[in-house]
Short mmCIF file of N, CA and C and ligand atoms in Angstrom, two decimals:
data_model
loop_
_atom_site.label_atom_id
_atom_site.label_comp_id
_atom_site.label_asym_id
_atom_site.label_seq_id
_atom_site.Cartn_x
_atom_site.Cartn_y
_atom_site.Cartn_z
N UNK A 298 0.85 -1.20 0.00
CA UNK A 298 0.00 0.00 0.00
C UNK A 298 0.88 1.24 0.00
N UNK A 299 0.67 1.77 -1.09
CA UNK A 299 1.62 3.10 -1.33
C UNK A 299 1.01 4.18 -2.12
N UNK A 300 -0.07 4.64 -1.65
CA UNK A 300 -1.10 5.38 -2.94
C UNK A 300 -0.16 6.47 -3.17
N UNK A 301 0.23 7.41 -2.42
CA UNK A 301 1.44 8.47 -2.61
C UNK A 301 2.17 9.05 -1.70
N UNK A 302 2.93 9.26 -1.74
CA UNK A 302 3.77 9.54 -0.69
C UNK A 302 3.51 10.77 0.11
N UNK A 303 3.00 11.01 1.18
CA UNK A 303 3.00 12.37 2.22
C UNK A 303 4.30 13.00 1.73
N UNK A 304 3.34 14.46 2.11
CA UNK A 304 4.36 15.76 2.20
C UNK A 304 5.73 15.17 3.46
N UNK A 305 6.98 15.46 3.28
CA UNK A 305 7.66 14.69 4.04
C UNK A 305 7.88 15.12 5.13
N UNK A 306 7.71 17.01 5.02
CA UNK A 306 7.75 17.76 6.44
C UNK A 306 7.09 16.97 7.29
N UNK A 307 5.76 17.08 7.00
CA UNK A 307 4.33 16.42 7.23
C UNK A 307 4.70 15.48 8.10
N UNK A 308 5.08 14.21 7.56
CA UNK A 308 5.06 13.11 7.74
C UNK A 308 6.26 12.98 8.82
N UNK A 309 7.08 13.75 8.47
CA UNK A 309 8.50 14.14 9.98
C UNK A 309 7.45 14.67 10.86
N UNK A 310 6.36 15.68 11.19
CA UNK A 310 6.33 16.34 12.01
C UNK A 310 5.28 15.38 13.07
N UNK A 311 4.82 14.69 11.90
CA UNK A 311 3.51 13.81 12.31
C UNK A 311 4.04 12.54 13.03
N UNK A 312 5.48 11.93 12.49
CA UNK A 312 6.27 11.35 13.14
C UNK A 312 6.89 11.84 14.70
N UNK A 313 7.34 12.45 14.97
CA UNK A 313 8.11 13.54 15.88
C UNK A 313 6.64 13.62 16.96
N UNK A 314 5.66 14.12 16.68
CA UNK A 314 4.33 14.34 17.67
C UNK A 314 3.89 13.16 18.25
N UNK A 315 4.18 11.94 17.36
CA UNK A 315 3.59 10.23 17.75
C UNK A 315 4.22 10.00 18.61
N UNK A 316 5.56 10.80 18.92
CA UNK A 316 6.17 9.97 20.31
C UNK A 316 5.72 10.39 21.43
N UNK A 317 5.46 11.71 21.32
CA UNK A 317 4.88 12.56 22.61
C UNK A 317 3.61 12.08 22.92
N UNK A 318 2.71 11.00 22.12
CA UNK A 318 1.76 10.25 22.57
C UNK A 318 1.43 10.13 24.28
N UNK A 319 0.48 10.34 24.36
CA UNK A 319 0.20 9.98 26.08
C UNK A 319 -1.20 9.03 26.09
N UNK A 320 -0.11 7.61 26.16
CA UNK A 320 -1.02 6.06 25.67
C UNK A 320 -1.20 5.35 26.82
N UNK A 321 -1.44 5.34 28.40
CA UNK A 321 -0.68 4.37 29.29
C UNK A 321 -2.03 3.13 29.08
N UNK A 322 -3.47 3.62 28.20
CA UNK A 322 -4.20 2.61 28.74
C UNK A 322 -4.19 1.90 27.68
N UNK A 323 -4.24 2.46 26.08
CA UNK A 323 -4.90 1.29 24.67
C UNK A 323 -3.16 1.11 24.45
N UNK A 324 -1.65 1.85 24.69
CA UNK A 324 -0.43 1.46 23.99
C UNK A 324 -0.61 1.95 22.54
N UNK A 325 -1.74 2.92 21.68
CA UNK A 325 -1.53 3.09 20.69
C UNK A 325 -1.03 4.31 20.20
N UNK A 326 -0.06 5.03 20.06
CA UNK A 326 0.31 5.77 20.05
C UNK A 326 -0.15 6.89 18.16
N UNK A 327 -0.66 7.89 18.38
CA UNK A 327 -1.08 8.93 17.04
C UNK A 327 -0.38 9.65 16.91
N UNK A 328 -0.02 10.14 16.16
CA UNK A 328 0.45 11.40 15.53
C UNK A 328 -0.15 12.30 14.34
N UNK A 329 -0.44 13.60 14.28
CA UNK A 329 -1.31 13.99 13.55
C UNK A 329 -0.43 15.62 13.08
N UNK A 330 -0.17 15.99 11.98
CA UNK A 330 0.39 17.08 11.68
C UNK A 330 -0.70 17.56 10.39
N UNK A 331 -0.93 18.90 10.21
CA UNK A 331 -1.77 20.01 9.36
C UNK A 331 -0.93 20.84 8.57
N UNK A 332 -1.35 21.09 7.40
CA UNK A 332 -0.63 22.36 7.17
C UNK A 332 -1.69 23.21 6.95
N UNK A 333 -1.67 24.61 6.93
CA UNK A 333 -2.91 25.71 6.61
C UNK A 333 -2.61 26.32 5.42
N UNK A 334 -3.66 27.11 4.52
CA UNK A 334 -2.78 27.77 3.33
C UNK A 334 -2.20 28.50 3.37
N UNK A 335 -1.44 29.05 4.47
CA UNK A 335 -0.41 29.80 4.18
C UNK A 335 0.85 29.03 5.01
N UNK A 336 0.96 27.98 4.79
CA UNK A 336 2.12 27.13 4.69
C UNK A 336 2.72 26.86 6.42
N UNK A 337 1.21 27.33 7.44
CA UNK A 337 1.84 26.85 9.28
C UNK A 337 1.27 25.75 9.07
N UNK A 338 2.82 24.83 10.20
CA UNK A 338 2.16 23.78 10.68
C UNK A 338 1.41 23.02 11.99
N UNK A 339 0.63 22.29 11.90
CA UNK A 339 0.15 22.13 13.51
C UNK A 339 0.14 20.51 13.92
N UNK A 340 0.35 20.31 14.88
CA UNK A 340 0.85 19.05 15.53
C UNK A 340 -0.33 18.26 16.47
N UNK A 341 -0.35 17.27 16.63
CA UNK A 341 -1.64 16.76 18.21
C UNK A 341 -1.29 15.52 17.89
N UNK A 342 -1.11 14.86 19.06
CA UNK A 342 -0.79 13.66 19.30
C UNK A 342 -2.40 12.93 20.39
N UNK A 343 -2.58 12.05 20.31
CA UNK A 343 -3.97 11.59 21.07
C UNK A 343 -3.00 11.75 22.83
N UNK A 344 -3.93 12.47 23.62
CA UNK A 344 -3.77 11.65 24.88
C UNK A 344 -4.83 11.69 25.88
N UNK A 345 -4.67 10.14 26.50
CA UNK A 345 -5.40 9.88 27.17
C UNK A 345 -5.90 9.76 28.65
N UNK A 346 -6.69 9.50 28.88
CA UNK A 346 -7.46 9.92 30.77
C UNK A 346 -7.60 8.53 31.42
N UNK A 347 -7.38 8.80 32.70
CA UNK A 347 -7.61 7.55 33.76
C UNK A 347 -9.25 7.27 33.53
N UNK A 348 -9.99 8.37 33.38
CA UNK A 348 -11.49 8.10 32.84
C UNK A 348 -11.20 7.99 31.54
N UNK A 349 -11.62 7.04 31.06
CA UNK A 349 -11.14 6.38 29.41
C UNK A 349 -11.68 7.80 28.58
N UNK A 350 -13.18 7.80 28.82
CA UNK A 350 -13.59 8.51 27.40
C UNK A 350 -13.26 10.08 27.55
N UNK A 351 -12.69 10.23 28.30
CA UNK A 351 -11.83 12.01 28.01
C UNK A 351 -10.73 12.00 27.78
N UNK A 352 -10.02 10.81 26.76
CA UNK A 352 -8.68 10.40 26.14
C UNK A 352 -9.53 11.59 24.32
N UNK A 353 -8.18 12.25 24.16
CA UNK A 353 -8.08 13.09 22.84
C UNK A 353 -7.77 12.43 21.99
N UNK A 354 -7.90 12.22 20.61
CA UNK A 354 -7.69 11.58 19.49
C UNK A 354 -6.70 12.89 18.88
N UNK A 355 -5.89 12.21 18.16
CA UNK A 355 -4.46 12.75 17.69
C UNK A 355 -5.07 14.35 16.36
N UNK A 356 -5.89 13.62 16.00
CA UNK A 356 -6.40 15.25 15.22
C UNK A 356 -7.21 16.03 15.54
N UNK A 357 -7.64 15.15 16.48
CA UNK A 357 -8.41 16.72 17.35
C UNK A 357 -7.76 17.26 17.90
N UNK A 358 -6.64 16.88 18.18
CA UNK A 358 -5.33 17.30 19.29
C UNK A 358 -4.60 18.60 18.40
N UNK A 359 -4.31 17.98 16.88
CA UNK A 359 -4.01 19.20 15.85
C UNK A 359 -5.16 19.84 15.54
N UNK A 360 -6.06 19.85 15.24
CA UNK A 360 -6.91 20.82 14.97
C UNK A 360 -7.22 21.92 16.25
N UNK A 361 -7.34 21.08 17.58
CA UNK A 361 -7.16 22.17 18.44
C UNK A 361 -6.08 23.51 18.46
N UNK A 362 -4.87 22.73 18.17
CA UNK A 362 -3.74 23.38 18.03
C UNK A 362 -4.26 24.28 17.20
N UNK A 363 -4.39 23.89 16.28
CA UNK A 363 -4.46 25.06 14.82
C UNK A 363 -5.19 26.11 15.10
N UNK A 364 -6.45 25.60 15.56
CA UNK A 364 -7.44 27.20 15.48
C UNK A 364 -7.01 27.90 17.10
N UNK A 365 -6.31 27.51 18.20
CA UNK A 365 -5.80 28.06 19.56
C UNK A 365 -4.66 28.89 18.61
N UNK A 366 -4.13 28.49 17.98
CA UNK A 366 -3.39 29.59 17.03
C UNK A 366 -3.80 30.24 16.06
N UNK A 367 -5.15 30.31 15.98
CA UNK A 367 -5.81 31.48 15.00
C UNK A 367 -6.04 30.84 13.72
N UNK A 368 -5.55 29.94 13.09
CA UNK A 368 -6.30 29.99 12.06
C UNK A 368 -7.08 28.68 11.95
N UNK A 369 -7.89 28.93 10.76
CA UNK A 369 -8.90 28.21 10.51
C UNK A 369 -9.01 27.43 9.36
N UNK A 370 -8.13 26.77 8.85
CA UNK A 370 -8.26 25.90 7.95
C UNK A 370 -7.46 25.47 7.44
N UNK A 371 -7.24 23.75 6.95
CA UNK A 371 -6.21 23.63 6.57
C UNK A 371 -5.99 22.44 5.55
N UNK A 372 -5.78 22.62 4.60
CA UNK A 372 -5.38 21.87 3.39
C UNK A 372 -4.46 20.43 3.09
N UNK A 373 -3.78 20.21 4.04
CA UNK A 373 -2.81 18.71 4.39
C UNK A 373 -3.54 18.20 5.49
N UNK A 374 -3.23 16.98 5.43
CA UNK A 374 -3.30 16.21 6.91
C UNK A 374 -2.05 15.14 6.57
N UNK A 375 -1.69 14.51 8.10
CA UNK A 375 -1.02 13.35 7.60
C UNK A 375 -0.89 13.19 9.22
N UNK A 376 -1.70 11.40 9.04
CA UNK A 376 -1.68 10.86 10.25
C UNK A 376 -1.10 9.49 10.72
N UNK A 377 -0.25 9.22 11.96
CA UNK A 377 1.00 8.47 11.78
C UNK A 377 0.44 7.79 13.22
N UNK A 378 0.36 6.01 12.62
CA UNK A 378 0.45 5.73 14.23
C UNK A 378 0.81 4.28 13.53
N UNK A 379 1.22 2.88 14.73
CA UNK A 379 1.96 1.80 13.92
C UNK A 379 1.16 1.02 13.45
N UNK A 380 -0.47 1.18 13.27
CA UNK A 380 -1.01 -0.26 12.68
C UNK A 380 -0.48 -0.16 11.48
N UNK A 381 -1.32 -1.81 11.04
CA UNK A 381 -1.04 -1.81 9.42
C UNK A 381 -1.95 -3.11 9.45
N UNK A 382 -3.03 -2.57 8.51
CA UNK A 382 -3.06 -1.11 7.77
C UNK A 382 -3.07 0.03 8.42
N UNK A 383 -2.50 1.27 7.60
CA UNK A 383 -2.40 2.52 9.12
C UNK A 383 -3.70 2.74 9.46
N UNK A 384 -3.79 3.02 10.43
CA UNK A 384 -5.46 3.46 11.24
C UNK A 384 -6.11 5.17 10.57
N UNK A 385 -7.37 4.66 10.12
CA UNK A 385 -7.73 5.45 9.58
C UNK A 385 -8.43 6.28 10.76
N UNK A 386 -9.23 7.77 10.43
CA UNK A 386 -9.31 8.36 11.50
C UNK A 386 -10.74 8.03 11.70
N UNK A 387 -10.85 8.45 13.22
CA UNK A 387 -12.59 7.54 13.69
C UNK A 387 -13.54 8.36 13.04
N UNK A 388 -14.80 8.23 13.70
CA UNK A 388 -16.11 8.67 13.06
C UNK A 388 -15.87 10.39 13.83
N UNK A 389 -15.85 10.75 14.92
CA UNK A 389 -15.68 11.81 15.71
C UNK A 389 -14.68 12.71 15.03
N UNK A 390 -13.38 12.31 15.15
CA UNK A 390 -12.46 12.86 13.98
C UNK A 390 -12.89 13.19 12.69
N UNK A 391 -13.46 12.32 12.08
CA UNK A 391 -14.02 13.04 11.02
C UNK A 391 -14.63 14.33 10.68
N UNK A 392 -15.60 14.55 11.90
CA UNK A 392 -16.30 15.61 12.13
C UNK A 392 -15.76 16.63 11.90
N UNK A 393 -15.03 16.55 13.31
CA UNK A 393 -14.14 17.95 13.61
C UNK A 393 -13.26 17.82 12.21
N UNK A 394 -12.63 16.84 11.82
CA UNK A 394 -11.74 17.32 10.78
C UNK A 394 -12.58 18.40 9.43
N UNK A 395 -13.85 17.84 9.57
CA UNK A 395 -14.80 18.41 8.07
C UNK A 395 -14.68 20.16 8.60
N UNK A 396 -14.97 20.34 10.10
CA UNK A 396 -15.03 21.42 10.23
C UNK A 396 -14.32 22.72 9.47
N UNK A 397 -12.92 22.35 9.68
CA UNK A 397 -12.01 23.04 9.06
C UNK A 397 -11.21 22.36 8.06
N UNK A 398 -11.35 21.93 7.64
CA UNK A 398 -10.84 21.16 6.54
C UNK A 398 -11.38 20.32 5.46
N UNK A 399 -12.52 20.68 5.35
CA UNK A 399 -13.52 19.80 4.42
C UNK A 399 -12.50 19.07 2.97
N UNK A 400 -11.96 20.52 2.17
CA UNK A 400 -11.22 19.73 1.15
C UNK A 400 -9.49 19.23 1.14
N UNK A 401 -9.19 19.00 2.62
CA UNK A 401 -8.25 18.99 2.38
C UNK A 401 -7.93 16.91 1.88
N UNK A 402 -6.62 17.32 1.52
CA UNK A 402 -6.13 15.84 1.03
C UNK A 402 -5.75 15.39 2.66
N UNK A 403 -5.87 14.08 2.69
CA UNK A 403 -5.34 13.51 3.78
C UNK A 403 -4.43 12.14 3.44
N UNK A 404 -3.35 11.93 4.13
CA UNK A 404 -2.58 10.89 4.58
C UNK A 404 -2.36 9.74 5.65
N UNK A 405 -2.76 8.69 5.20
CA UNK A 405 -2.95 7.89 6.21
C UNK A 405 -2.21 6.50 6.59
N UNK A 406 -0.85 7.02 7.44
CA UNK A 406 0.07 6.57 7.07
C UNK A 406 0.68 5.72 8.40
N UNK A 407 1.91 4.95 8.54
CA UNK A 407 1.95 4.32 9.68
C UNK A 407 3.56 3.75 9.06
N UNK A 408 4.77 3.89 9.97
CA UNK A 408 5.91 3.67 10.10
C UNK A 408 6.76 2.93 9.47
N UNK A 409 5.73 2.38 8.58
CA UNK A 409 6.88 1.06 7.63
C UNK A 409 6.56 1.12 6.68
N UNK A 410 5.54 2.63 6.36
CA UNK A 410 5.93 3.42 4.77
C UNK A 410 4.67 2.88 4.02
N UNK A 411 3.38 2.43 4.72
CA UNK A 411 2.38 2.07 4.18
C UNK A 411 1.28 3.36 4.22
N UNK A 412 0.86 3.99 3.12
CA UNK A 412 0.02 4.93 2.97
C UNK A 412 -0.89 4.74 2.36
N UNK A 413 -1.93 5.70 2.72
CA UNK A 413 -3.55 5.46 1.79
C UNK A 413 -3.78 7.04 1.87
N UNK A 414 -4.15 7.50 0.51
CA UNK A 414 -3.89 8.98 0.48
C UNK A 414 -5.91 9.19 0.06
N UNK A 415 -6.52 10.06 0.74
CA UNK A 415 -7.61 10.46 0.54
C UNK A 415 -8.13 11.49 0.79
N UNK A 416 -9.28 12.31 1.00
CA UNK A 416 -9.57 12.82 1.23
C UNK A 416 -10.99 13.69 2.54
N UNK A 417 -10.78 14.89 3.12
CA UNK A 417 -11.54 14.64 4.63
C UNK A 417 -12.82 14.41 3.96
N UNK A 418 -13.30 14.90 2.68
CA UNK A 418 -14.56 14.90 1.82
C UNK A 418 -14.92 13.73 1.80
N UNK A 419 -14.21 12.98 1.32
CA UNK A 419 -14.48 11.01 0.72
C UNK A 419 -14.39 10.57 2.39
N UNK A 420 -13.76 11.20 3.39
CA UNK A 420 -13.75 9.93 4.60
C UNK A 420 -15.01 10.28 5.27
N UNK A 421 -16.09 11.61 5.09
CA UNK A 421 -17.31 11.98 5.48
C UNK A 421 -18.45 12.45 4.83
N UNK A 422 -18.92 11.74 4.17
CA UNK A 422 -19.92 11.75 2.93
C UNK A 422 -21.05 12.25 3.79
N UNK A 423 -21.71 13.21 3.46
CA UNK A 423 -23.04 13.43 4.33
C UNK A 423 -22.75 14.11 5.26
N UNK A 424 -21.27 14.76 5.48
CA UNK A 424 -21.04 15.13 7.13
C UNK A 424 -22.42 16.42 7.26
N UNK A 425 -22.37 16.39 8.82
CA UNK A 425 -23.35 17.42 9.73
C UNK A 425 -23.21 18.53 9.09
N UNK A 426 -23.78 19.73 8.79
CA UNK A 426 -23.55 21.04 8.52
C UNK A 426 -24.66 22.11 9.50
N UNK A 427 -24.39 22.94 9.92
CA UNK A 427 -25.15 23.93 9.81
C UNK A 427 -25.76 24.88 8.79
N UNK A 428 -24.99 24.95 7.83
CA UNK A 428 -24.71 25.75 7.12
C UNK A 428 -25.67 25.14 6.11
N UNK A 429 -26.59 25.75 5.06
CA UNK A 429 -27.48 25.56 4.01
C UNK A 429 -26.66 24.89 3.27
N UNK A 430 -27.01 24.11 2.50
CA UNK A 430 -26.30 22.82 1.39
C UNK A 430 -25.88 23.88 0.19
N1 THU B 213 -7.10 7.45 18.23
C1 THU B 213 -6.63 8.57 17.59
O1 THU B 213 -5.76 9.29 18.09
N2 THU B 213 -7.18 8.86 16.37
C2 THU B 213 -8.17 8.15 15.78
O2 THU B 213 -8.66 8.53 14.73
C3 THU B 213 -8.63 6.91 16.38
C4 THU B 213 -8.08 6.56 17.70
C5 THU B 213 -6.55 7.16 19.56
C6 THU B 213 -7.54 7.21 20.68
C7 THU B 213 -6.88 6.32 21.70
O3 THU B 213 -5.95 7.10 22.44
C8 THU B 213 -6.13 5.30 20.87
O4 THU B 213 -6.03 5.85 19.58
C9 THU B 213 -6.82 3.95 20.79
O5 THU B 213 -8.14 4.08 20.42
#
């Protein structure tokens, strides 16, 4: 599985954030890096809670980042953790990712160079809107 190769910053930065993982209960460690259109990058790694379900998922972790730094949207993704196939992002992630990032390309990638390149559009068909169609 090699659909195309991540931006490599990307994929360093998204690498580099997976270690800072805070995994003590599932051991699965995320990494999640953004770029915006004017070329910042943003980082979130998942971490997790002694109460399970207030554990962060690795792109909500970057998307938080991103808009706590002002901006609002962003065109790359590339997300790094060791399954294989790499773990695609959950149903929740999706969401938030459509929020700000509806068209961006995404990367879905995992340490031994196996990628699946798509998009936040194609991973949420139908997503929620407020906003009139
Ligand atoms: N996780 C993410 O960081 N991103 C996803 O899209 C799915 C799951 C995290 C949550 C939890 O810390 C660990 O992976 C196992 O579910």
């Amino acid at each position: 599985m090699n659909d195309s190769a991540p931006p490599s910053d990307l994929l360093e930065a998204a690498t580099a954030v997976q270690a800072h993982a805070y995994v003590p209960y599932s051991r699965f460690p995320v990494g999640a890096a953004l770029r915006t259109p004017d070329g910042r990058v943003h980082v979130g790694a998942n971490v997790e809670n002694a109460s399970y379900g207030l554990g962060r998922c690795a792109e909500q972790s970057a998307v938080q980042a991103m808009a706590s730094a002002g901006d609002r949207t962003f065109v790359e993704l590339v997300v790094v953790s060791d399954a294989d196939p790499p773990a695609s992002p959950c149903g929740a992630c999706r969401q938030v990712l459509f929020e700000f990032g509806a068209d961006a390309d995404v990367w879905i990638a995992n340490r031994d160079g196996a990628v699946r390149r798509t998009r936040v559009r194609d991973l949420l068909p139908d997503a929620f809107s407020l906003h009139a169609p």
